[in-house]
CSV table of C-alpha atoms in Angstrom, one decimal:
chain,number,residue,atom,x,y,z
A,1,MET,CA,24.1,21.0,38.5
A,2,ALA,CA,21.7,23.9,38.3
A,3,THR,CA,19.3,24.8,35.5
A,4,ILE,CA,20.9,27.1,32.9
A,5,ALA,CA,19.0,30.1,31.8
A,6,ALA,CA,20.4,33.1,30.1
A,7,LYS,CA,19.4,36.5,31.4
A,8,ARG,CA,16.4,38.1,29.7
A,9,GLU,CA,15.9,34.9,27.6
A,10,THR,CA,12.2,34.6,26.6
A,11,PRO,CA,10.4,31.3,26.7
A,12,VAL,CA,10.2,31.3,22.8
A,13,SER,CA,14.0,31.9,22.5
A,14,GLY,CA,14.5,29.1,25.0
A,15,LEU,CA,12.3,26.8,22.9
A,16,MET,CA,14.3,27.7,19.7
A,17,ARG,CA,17.5,27.0,21.5
A,18,ASN,CA,16.2,23.6,22.6
A,19,LEU,CA,15.0,22.7,19.1
A,20,SER,CA,18.4,23.7,17.7
A,21,SER,CA,20.3,21.7,20.3
A,22,GLY,CA,17.9,18.8,19.8
A,23,ALA,CA,18.6,18.7,16.1
A,24,ARG,CA,22.4,18.7,16.8
A,25,LEU,CA,21.8,15.8,19.2
A,26,ALA,CA,19.7,13.9,16.7
A,27,PHE,CA,22.2,14.3,13.9
A,28,PHE,CA,25.3,13.6,16.0
A,29,LEU,CA,26.7,17.1,15.9
A,30,PRO,CA,28.7,18.5,18.9
A,31,VAL,CA,26.4,19.5,21.8
A,32,ARG,CA,26.6,19.8,25.6
A,33,TRP,CA,24.0,19.9,28.3
A,34,VAL,CA,24.6,23.6,28.8
A,35,ASN,CA,23.2,24.2,25.3
A,36,PHE,CA,19.7,23.2,26.5
A,37,ARG,CA,17.2,25.3,28.4
A,38,ALA,CA,15.7,23.0,31.1
A,39,GLY,CA,13.1,23.5,33.7
A,40,ALA,CA,9.4,22.4,34.0
A,41,ALA,CA,8.1,25.4,32.0
A,42,GLN,CA,10.5,24.7,29.1
A,43,PHE,CA,9.5,21.0,29.1
A,44,VAL,CA,5.8,21.9,29.0
A,45,LEU,CA,6.4,24.4,26.2
A,46,LEU,CA,8.5,21.9,24.3
A,47,ALA,CA,5.8,19.2,24.8
A,48,GLY,CA,3.1,21.5,23.5
A,49,PHE,CA,5.2,22.4,20.5
A,50,ASN,CA,5.9,18.8,19.7
A,51,LEU,CA,2.1,18.0,20.0
A,52,LEU,CA,1.3,20.8,17.6
A,53,VAL,CA,3.9,19.4,15.1
A,54,TRP,CA,2.4,15.9,15.5
A,55,ILE,CA,-1.1,17.2,14.9
A,56,VAL,CA,-0.1,19.1,11.7
A,57,SER,CA,1.9,16.1,10.4
A,58,ASN,CA,-1.0,13.7,10.9
A,59,THR,CA,-3.4,16.2,9.4
A,60,VAL,CA,-1.3,16.7,6.3
A,61,GLN,CA,-0.9,13.0,5.7
A,62,ALA,CA,-4.5,12.1,6.4
A,63,GLU,CA,-6.0,14.6,4.0
A,64,GLY,CA,-9.3,14.7,5.8
A,65,GLY,CA,-11.4,12.3,7.9
A,66,THR,CA,-12.9,12.2,11.4
A,67,PHE,CA,-11.0,13.2,14.5
A,68,ASN,CA,-9.8,10.2,16.5
A,69,PRO,CA,-9.4,11.1,20.3
A,70,ALA,CA,-7.8,7.7,21.0
A,71,ALA,CA,-4.7,8.9,19.0
A,72,LEU,CA,-4.4,12.0,21.2
A,73,ALA,CA,-4.7,9.8,24.3
A,74,ALA,CA,-2.0,7.5,23.0
A,75,TYR,CA,0.3,10.4,22.3
A,76,LEU,CA,-0.1,11.9,25.8
A,77,ALA,CA,0.5,8.4,27.3
A,78,GLN,CA,3.9,8.4,25.5
A,79,VAL,CA,4.8,11.7,27.1
A,80,THR,CA,3.9,10.2,30.5
A,81,LEU,CA,6.0,7.1,29.7
A,82,LEU,CA,9.0,9.4,28.8
A,83,LEU,CA,8.8,11.3,32.0
A,84,ALA,CA,8.7,8.0,34.0
A,85,ALA,CA,11.7,6.7,32.2
A,86,CYS,CA,13.6,10.0,32.8
A,87,PHE,CA,13.0,9.9,36.5
A,88,ALA,CA,14.1,6.2,36.6
A,89,ILE,CA,17.3,7.0,34.7
A,90,ALA,CA,18.0,9.9,37.0
A,91,GLN,CA,17.7,7.5,40.0
A,92,ILE,CA,20.1,5.1,38.3
A,93,HIS,CA,22.6,8.0,38.2
A,94,ARG,CA,21.6,9.0,41.7
A,95,ASN,CA,20.7,12.6,40.8
A,96,VAL,CA,16.9,13.0,40.6
A,97,SER,CA,17.3,16.7,39.9
A,98,LEU,CA,18.5,15.8,36.4
A,99,ALA,CA,15.2,14.2,35.4
A,100,VAL,CA,13.6,17.3,33.9
A,101,LEU,CA,16.8,18.2,32.1
A,102,LEU,CA,16.9,14.7,30.5
A,103,ALA,CA,13.2,15.0,29.6
A,104,VAL,CA,13.9,18.3,27.8
A,105,VAL,CA,16.9,16.8,26.0
A,106,LEU,CA,15.1,13.7,24.9
A,107,SER,CA,12.1,15.7,23.7
A,108,ALA,CA,14.1,18.4,21.9
A,109,GLY,CA,14.9,16.2,18.9
A,110,ASP,CA,11.2,15.3,18.1
A,111,LEU,CA,10.9,17.9,15.4
A,112,ALA,CA,14.0,16.4,13.6
A,113,PHE,CA,12.5,12.9,13.8
A,114,GLU,CA,9.1,14.0,12.6
A,115,LEU,CA,10.5,15.7,9.5
A,116,ALA,CA,12.8,12.8,8.7
A,117,GLY,CA,9.8,10.4,9.2
A,118,LEU,CA,7.7,12.4,6.7
A,119,ALA,CA,10.4,12.2,4.1
A,120,ALA,CA,11.2,8.5,4.6
A,121,PHE,CA,7.7,7.1,5.1
A,122,GLY,CA,6.0,9.4,2.6
A,123,ALA,CA,8.1,8.1,-0.3
A,124,GLY,CA,5.6,5.4,-1.4
A,125,THR,CA,8.1,2.5,-0.9
A,126,GLY,CA,7.1,-1.1,-0.6
A,127,LEU,CA,6.3,-3.0,2.5
A,128,ARG,CA,9.8,-4.4,2.9
A,129,ALA,CA,11.5,-1.1,2.5
A,130,GLN,CA,9.1,0.5,5.0
A,131,PHE,CA,9.9,-2.3,7.5
A,132,ILE,CA,13.6,-1.7,7.1
A,133,THR,CA,13.0,2.1,7.4
A,134,LEU,CA,11.1,1.5,10.7
A,135,ILE,CA,13.9,-0.7,12.1
A,136,GLY,CA,16.3,2.1,11.2
A,137,PHE,CA,14.2,4.7,12.8
A,138,VAL,CA,13.8,2.7,16.0
A,139,THR,CA,17.6,2.1,16.1
A,140,TRP,CA,18.3,5.8,15.4
A,141,GLY,CA,16.0,6.9,18.2
A,142,TRP,CA,17.6,4.5,20.7
A,143,VAL,CA,21.1,5.6,19.9
A,144,VAL,CA,20.1,9.3,20.1
A,145,ALA,CA,18.4,8.7,23.5
A,146,VAL,CA,21.5,7.0,24.9
A,147,ARG,CA,23.6,9.8,23.6
A,148,GLY,CA,21.2,12.2,25.4
A,149,VAL,CA,21.8,10.4,28.7
A,150,VAL,CA,25.5,10.6,28.2
A,151,VAL,CA,25.3,14.3,27.4
A,152,CYS,CA,23.3,15.0,30.6
A,153,MET,CA,24.9,12.7,33.0
A,154,GLY,CA,28.3,11.7,31.7
A,155,PHE,CA,29.4,8.2,30.7
A,156,GLN,CA,29.8,5.4,33.3
A,157,TRP,CA,29.8,1.9,32.0
A,158,ARG,CA,27.4,0.3,34.5
A,159,ARG,CA,24.9,3.2,34.8
A,160,THR,CA,24.9,4.0,31.1
A,161,ALA,CA,24.3,0.3,30.2
A,162,LEU,CA,21.4,0.2,32.7
A,163,SER,CA,20.0,3.4,31.2
A,164,SER,CA,20.3,2.0,27.7
A,165,LEU,CA,18.4,-1.1,28.7
A,166,LEU,CA,15.7,1.1,30.3
A,167,ILE,CA,15.4,3.2,27.2
A,168,ALA,CA,15.0,0.0,25.1
A,169,ALA,CA,12.3,-1.2,27.4
A,170,MET,CA,10.5,2.1,27.2
A,171,MET,CA,10.6,2.1,23.4
A,172,ALA,CA,9.4,-1.5,23.3
A,173,ALA,CA,6.5,-0.7,25.6
A,174,SER,CA,5.6,2.3,23.5
A,175,LEU,CA,5.5,0.2,20.3
A,176,LEU,CA,3.7,-2.8,21.8
A,177,LEU,CA,1.4,-1.2,24.3
A,178,LEU,CA,0.8,2.1,22.6
A,179,PRO,CA,0.7,1.3,18.8
A,180,PRO,CA,0.6,4.3,16.6
A,181,VAL,CA,-2.9,5.3,15.5
A,182,GLY,CA,-4.0,8.0,13.1
A,183,LEU,CA,-5.3,11.3,14.5
A,184,TRP,CA,-7.8,11.2,11.6
A,185,VAL,CA,-9.8,8.2,10.4
A,186,PRO,CA,-11.7,8.0,7.1
A,187,ALA,CA,-15.2,9.3,7.4
A,188,PRO,CA,-17.9,6.7,6.9
A,189,ASP,CA,-19.8,6.8,3.7
A,190,GLU,CA,-22.7,9.2,4.1
A,191,ALA,CA,-24.7,7.9,1.1
A,192,PRO,CA,-26.6,4.7,1.5
A,193,ALA,CA,-24.8,1.7,0.0
A,194,GLU,CA,-26.3,0.5,-3.2
A,195,LEU,CA,-26.0,-3.1,-2.1
A,196,ALA,CA,-28.1,-2.3,1.0
A,197,ARG,CA,-31.1,-2.0,-1.2
A,198,GLU,CA,-33.2,-5.2,-1.0
A,199,GLU,CA,-33.8,-5.6,-4.7
A,200,VAL,CA,-30.1,-5.1,-5.6
A,201,PHE,CA,-29.0,-7.4,-2.8
A,202,HIS,CA,-31.3,-10.3,-3.9
A,203,ALA,CA,-30.6,-9.7,-7.6
A,204,GLN,CA,-26.9,-10.4,-7.1
A,205,GLY,CA,-27.6,-14.1,-6.4
A,206,GLU,CA,-29.5,-14.4,-9.7
A,207,LEU,CA,-26.8,-12.4,-11.6
A,208,ILE,CA,-23.9,-14.8,-10.7
A,209,GLU,CA,-26.0,-17.8,-11.5
A,210,SER,CA,-27.2,-16.6,-14.9
A,211,SER,CA,-23.6,-15.4,-15.8
A,212,LEU,CA,-22.1,-18.8,-15.0
A,213,ALA,CA,-25.0,-20.7,-16.7
A,214,ALA,CA,-24.4,-18.7,-19.9
A,215,VAL,CA,-20.8,-19.9,-20.3
A,216,GLU,CA,-20.7,-22.3,-23.3
A,217,ALA,CA,-18.6,-25.3,-23.8
A,218,GLY,CA,-15.5,-25.1,-26.0
A,219,ARG,CA,-15.6,-26.7,-29.5
A,220,GLU,CA,-13.5,-29.8,-30.0
A,221,GLY,CA,-10.4,-29.3,-32.1
A,222,VAL,CA,-10.4,-25.5,-31.9
A,223,THR,CA,-8.2,-23.4,-29.6
A,224,GLU,CA,-10.6,-20.8,-28.1
A,225,LEU,CA,-10.2,-17.9,-25.6
A,226,TYR,CA,-12.2,-17.7,-22.4
A,227,PHE,CA,-12.4,-14.4,-20.5
A,228,VAL,CA,-12.9,-13.7,-16.8
A,229,GLY,CA,-12.7,-10.0,-15.7
A,230,PHE,CA,-12.4,-9.0,-12.1
A,231,ALA,CA,-12.6,-5.4,-10.8
A,232,PRO,CA,-13.3,-5.5,-7.0
A,233,ASP,CA,-12.9,-1.8,-6.2
A,234,GLY,CA,-16.1,0.2,-6.9
A,235,SER,CA,-14.8,3.5,-5.5
A,236,GLN,CA,-13.5,4.7,-8.8
A,237,ASP,CA,-15.1,4.4,-12.3
A,238,VAL,CA,-11.8,4.0,-14.1
A,239,PHE,CA,-11.7,0.3,-13.1
A,240,ARG,CA,-15.3,-0.2,-14.4
A,241,HIS,CA,-14.5,1.5,-17.8
A,242,GLU,CA,-11.3,-0.4,-18.2
A,243,LEU,CA,-12.7,-3.8,-17.5
A,244,LEU,CA,-15.7,-3.3,-19.7
A,245,SER,CA,-13.5,-2.0,-22.5
A,246,VAL,CA,-11.2,-5.0,-22.3
A,247,SER,CA,-14.2,-7.3,-22.2
A,248,ASN,CA,-15.6,-5.7,-25.4
A,249,MET,CA,-12.2,-5.9,-27.0
A,250,MET,CA,-11.9,-9.6,-26.4
A,251,GLU,CA,-15.4,-10.2,-27.6
A,252,GLN,CA,-14.7,-8.3,-30.9
A,253,ARG,CA,-11.4,-10.1,-31.5
A,254,TYR,CA,-12.0,-13.6,-30.2
A,255,ALA,CA,-15.8,-13.8,-30.0
A,256,THR,CA,-15.7,-14.4,-26.2
A,257,GLY,CA,-19.3,-13.2,-25.6
A,258,THR,CA,-20.5,-16.6,-24.7
A,259,ARG,CA,-17.2,-17.6,-23.1
A,260,SER,CA,-17.0,-14.7,-20.7
A,261,VAL,CA,-17.7,-13.8,-17.1
A,262,VAL,CA,-17.4,-10.2,-15.9
A,263,LEU,CA,-17.3,-9.6,-12.1
A,264,LEU,CA,-17.5,-5.9,-11.3
A,265,SER,CA,-18.1,-4.0,-8.0
A,266,ASN,CA,-19.4,-0.7,-9.2
A,267,PRO,CA,-22.6,1.1,-8.1
A,268,ALA,CA,-23.5,1.7,-11.8
A,269,THR,CA,-23.6,-2.0,-12.6
A,270,LEU,CA,-24.8,-3.7,-9.5
A,271,ALA,CA,-28.2,-4.4,-11.1
A,272,GLN,CA,-26.6,-5.8,-14.2
A,273,LEU,CA,-23.4,-7.6,-13.3
A,274,PRO,CA,-22.3,-9.8,-10.4
A,275,ILE,CA,-19.9,-8.2,-7.9
A,276,ALA,CA,-16.2,-9.0,-7.8
A,277,THR,CA,-15.7,-11.0,-4.6
A,278,ALA,CA,-13.2,-13.8,-3.9
A,279,THR,CA,-16.1,-16.3,-3.8
A,280,ASN,CA,-17.6,-15.2,-7.1
A,281,LEU,CA,-14.1,-15.4,-8.7
A,282,GLN,CA,-13.6,-18.9,-7.5
A,283,ARG,CA,-17.0,-19.9,-8.7
A,284,ALA,CA,-16.4,-18.3,-12.1
A,285,LEU,CA,-13.1,-20.0,-12.6
A,286,MET,CA,-14.6,-23.3,-11.6
A,287,GLN,CA,-17.4,-23.0,-14.1
A,288,VAL,CA,-15.1,-21.8,-16.9
A,289,GLY,CA,-12.7,-24.6,-16.2
A,290,ALA,CA,-15.5,-27.1,-16.5
A,291,ARG,CA,-16.7,-25.7,-19.8
A,292,MET,CA,-13.2,-25.3,-21.4
A,293,ASN,CA,-11.4,-28.1,-23.3
A,294,PRO,CA,-8.4,-28.3,-20.9
A,295,GLU,CA,-5.8,-29.2,-23.4
A,296,GLU,CA,-7.0,-26.8,-26.1
A,297,ASP,CA,-8.6,-23.6,-24.7
A,298,VAL,CA,-6.9,-20.7,-23.0
A,299,LEU,CA,-8.2,-18.5,-20.2
A,300,PHE,CA,-7.5,-14.8,-20.1
A,301,LEU,CA,-7.9,-13.5,-16.5
A,302,TYR,CA,-7.9,-9.7,-16.2
A,303,LEU,CA,-7.7,-8.0,-12.8
A,304,THR,CA,-7.8,-4.3,-12.3
A,305,ALA,CA,-7.9,-2.4,-8.9
A,306,HIS,CA,-5.7,-0.6,-6.5
A,307,GLY,CA,-2.9,-2.8,-5.1
A,308,ASP,CA,-0.8,-2.6,-2.0
A,309,ALA,CA,2.7,-3.6,-1.0
A,310,ARG,CA,1.3,-6.9,0.5
A,311,PHE,CA,0.1,-7.8,-3.1
A,312,GLN,CA,-3.6,-7.5,-2.2
A,313,LEU,CA,-6.2,-6.0,-4.5
A,314,SER,CA,-8.4,-3.4,-3.0
A,315,ALA,CA,-12.1,-4.3,-2.6
A,316,HIS,CA,-14.8,-1.7,-2.1
A,317,ALA,CA,-18.5,-2.7,-2.1
A,318,PRO,CA,-20.1,-1.3,1.0
A,319,PRO,CA,-21.6,-2.4,3.2
A,320,LEU,CA,-19.9,-5.7,2.5
A,321,ASN,CA,-16.6,-6.6,4.2
A,322,LEU,CA,-14.9,-8.5,1.4
A,323,GLU,CA,-12.2,-11.2,1.6
A,324,VAL,CA,-8.8,-10.2,0.3
A,325,VAL,CA,-7.8,-11.4,-3.2
A,326,ASN,CA,-4.0,-12.0,-3.6
A,327,PRO,CA,-1.8,-14.3,-5.7
A,328,THR,CA,-2.4,-17.3,-3.4
A,329,VAL,CA,-6.2,-17.0,-3.8
A,330,ILE,CA,-5.9,-16.8,-7.5
A,331,LEU,CA,-3.5,-19.7,-7.9
A,332,ARG,CA,-5.6,-22.0,-5.7
A,333,ALA,CA,-8.7,-21.1,-7.7
A,334,LEU,CA,-7.0,-21.7,-11.0
A,335,ASP,CA,-5.6,-25.1,-9.9
A,336,ALA,CA,-8.9,-26.2,-8.4
A,337,ALA,CA,-10.6,-25.4,-11.7
A,338,GLY,CA,-8.1,-27.4,-13.6
A,339,ILE,CA,-7.3,-24.6,-16.0
A,340,LYS,CA,-4.1,-25.4,-17.8
A,341,TRP,CA,-3.4,-22.6,-20.2
A,342,ARG,CA,-3.4,-19.2,-18.6
A,343,VAL,CA,-3.0,-15.5,-19.6
A,344,ILE,CA,-3.1,-13.2,-16.6
A,345,VAL,CA,-2.9,-9.4,-16.7
A,346,VAL,CA,-3.0,-7.5,-13.4
A,347,SER,CA,-3.4,-3.7,-13.6
A,348,ALA,CA,-2.6,-2.5,-10.1
A,349,CYS,CA,0.1,-1.0,-8.0
A,350,TYR,CA,2.8,-3.5,-6.8
A,351,SER,CA,1.3,-6.1,-9.1
A,352,GLY,CA,4.7,-7.4,-9.9
A,353,GLY,CA,4.3,-9.4,-6.7
A,354,PHE,CA,1.8,-11.6,-8.5
A,355,ILE,CA,4.4,-12.9,-11.0
A,356,GLU,CA,6.5,-15.3,-8.8
A,357,PRO,CA,3.5,-17.2,-7.3
A,358,LEU,CA,1.7,-17.5,-10.6
A,359,LYS,CA,4.3,-17.9,-13.3
A,360,GLY,CA,4.8,-21.2,-15.1
A,361,ASP,CA,5.5,-22.9,-18.4
A,362,ASN,CA,1.8,-22.7,-19.3
A,363,THR,CA,1.3,-19.2,-18.0
A,364,LEU,CA,1.8,-15.7,-19.4
A,365,ILE,CA,1.5,-13.1,-16.7
A,366,ILE,CA,1.8,-9.4,-17.3
A,367,THR,CA,1.6,-6.7,-14.6
A,368,ALA,CA,1.3,-2.9,-14.7
A,369,ALA,CA,4.1,-2.4,-12.2
A,370,ALA,CA,7.1,-4.1,-10.5
A,371,ALA,CA,6.6,-5.7,-7.1
A,372,ASP,CA,8.0,-2.6,-5.3
A,373,ARG,CA,6.5,0.1,-7.5
A,374,GLN,CA,3.2,2.0,-7.9
A,375,SER,CA,1.4,2.3,-11.2
A,376,PHE,CA,-0.3,5.4,-12.4
A,377,GLY,CA,-3.5,6.7,-13.9
A,378,CYS,CA,-6.3,5.4,-11.6
A,379,GLU,CA,-7.5,8.9,-10.7
A,380,ASN,CA,-11.2,9.8,-10.9
A,381,GLY,CA,-12.1,11.1,-14.4
A,382,ASN,CA,-9.7,8.8,-16.2
A,383,GLU,CA,-11.2,6.2,-18.6
A,384,TRP,CA,-8.0,4.1,-18.6
A,385,THR,CA,-5.1,3.6,-16.3
A,386,TYR,CA,-1.8,4.5,-17.9
A,387,PHE,CA,-0.9,0.8,-18.3
A,388,GLY,CA,-4.4,-0.2,-19.5
A,389,GLU,CA,-4.4,2.4,-22.1
A,390,ALA,CA,-0.9,1.6,-23.3
A,391,TYR,CA,-1.3,-2.1,-23.4
A,392,PHE,CA,-4.9,-2.7,-24.5
A,393,LYS,CA,-6.1,0.5,-26.3
A,394,GLU,CA,-2.9,1.1,-28.1
A,395,ALA,CA,-0.4,-1.9,-28.2
A,396,PHE,CA,-2.8,-4.9,-28.3
A,397,ALA,CA,-5.2,-3.2,-30.6
A,398,ARG,CA,-2.3,-2.7,-33.0
A,399,SER,CA,-0.4,-5.9,-32.6
A,400,GLY,CA,-3.2,-8.4,-31.7
A,401,SER,CA,-0.7,-10.3,-29.6
A,402,PHE,CA,-0.6,-10.6,-25.8
A,403,VAL,CA,3.1,-11.1,-25.9
A,404,ASP,CA,4.1,-8.7,-28.6
A,405,ALA,CA,2.0,-5.9,-27.1
A,406,PHE,CA,4.0,-5.9,-23.9
A,407,PRO,CA,7.3,-4.2,-25.0
A,408,LEU,CA,5.3,-1.6,-26.9
A,409,ALA,CA,3.2,-0.8,-23.9
A,410,ALA,CA,6.1,-0.8,-21.4
A,411,ARG,CA,8.0,1.7,-23.6
A,412,ALA,CA,4.9,3.9,-23.9
A,413,VAL,CA,4.3,3.9,-20.2
A,414,ALA,CA,7.9,4.7,-19.5
A,415,GLN,CA,7.8,7.7,-21.9
A,416,ARG,CA,4.6,9.0,-20.4
A,417,GLU,CA,5.9,8.7,-16.9
A,418,GLN,CA,9.1,10.4,-17.8
A,419,ALA,CA,7.2,13.2,-19.6
A,420,GLU,CA,5.0,13.8,-16.5
A,421,LYS,CA,8.0,13.5,-14.1
A,422,LEU,CA,6.5,10.6,-12.2
A,423,SER,CA,9.0,8.8,-10.0
A,424,PRO,CA,9.9,6.1,-9.4
A,425,PRO,CA,8.7,4.6,-12.7
A,426,SER,CA,6.2,1.8,-12.5
A,427,ASN,CA,8.4,-0.7,-14.5
A,428,PRO,CA,5.7,-3.1,-15.9
A,429,GLN,CA,6.7,-6.8,-15.8
A,430,MET,CA,6.1,-9.9,-18.0
A,431,ALA,CA,6.9,-13.6,-17.4
A,432,ALA,CA,6.1,-15.8,-20.4
A,433,GLY,CA,6.3,-19.6,-20.2
A,434,ALA,CA,7.6,-21.2,-23.4
A,435,ALA,CA,4.6,-23.5,-23.7
A,436,ILE,CA,2.0,-20.7,-23.5
A,437,VAL,CA,3.8,-18.6,-26.1
A,438,GLN,CA,3.5,-21.5,-28.5
A,439,LYS,CA,-0.1,-22.1,-27.5
A,440,LEU,CA,-1.1,-18.5,-28.2
A,441,ARG,CA,0.0,-18.9,-31.8
A,442,LEU,CA,-2.9,-21.3,-32.3
A,443,LEU,CA,-5.4,-18.7,-31.0
A,444,LYS,CA,-7.1,-17.3,-34.1
A,445,PRO,CA,-9.1,-14.1,-34.3
A,446,ALA,CA,-12.8,-14.5,-34.9
A,447,PRO,CA,-13.9,-13.8,-38.5
A,448,ALA,CA,-15.0,-10.3,-39.2
A,449,SER,CA,-18.7,-9.9,-39.2
């Protein structure tokens, strides 16, 4: 079988023909081996084009950063692995001359896969959906590669089966030995970290101690509210403003000033407030639990940060490498502190994932988004997230009730997202235990001063 090349066909027109045929192969449209333009020169041209597409795709998705040469080396190693597999498959079919044709055929669909990958993985879906999409892509790639072998070499049960196993082994080696790495990595912070300053670093120990020591014991026979605020991401000021605003709101309504601990990782407050770390959160809850009357008093725990599909809150306080805070960490800390009555509000993407681990008869938990949805409004320049503004600034300020404020806020968030054409909607969530709903009715506002 000789290499097919039309007379007067230029390298570029040959490349276009290969890309078109590769798309037909990838999307299971009729295609034959004669539709491809093979040969070493065409393979090199096709590999160079695919490399360019890969670079552009990575650059668009990264939105800046530092060039990572390891990613380029991994990509070129995959090309080498493909060539080795093509020569091995050609030997299985006892026609080594077909190796280059097969390499062209299997490379020609890369553009179609890259564009489909951008559409599927750039949709902002949750971790489970992304995993299912990855499995689908791997399966699709394997089926298309097997189809490419049949197109080039015909179908013979034994040889096609061996080729299919070889392709599966090549893909497994590519995924396990050459894991995908980004062409661009985030640039390191150029400004010196505030926590690296000696006076700030040493002041943090005193700040957490003084904050915990200032928590007063609850009064017997009175249901009182204790407040713990936690904002571990200092990269954006919206979290700082929102947490401090909520803290002030609780102080004005329920006089929580002496029953409050605020943990905030923001450069503007590192000299005044303890940072939001998992350890400080555990210590704060332990101290608050010791000062509360366990059968009478209620804890309001407010958490605001970025969230991810693994239900982890973002933590940014360079140069520290902070432990992850997730629902398991919070549940263990609350249980260890012996805190019975709990109101928990989580303002973060994917925060609905906190509900199932934390819900209970004595717990009211409210989240800014469903477990598989992002929330909105955490951009620089905002003073509130969309949910924070709707729930606290508007609904809670008007209703004065943690429970009654939720449907008002959920409706306002949905209307705002619809007006701004944000999709999919965040879909805030609430789980209210029957006992905590009754308990909150005993919580009385502080007298107006």
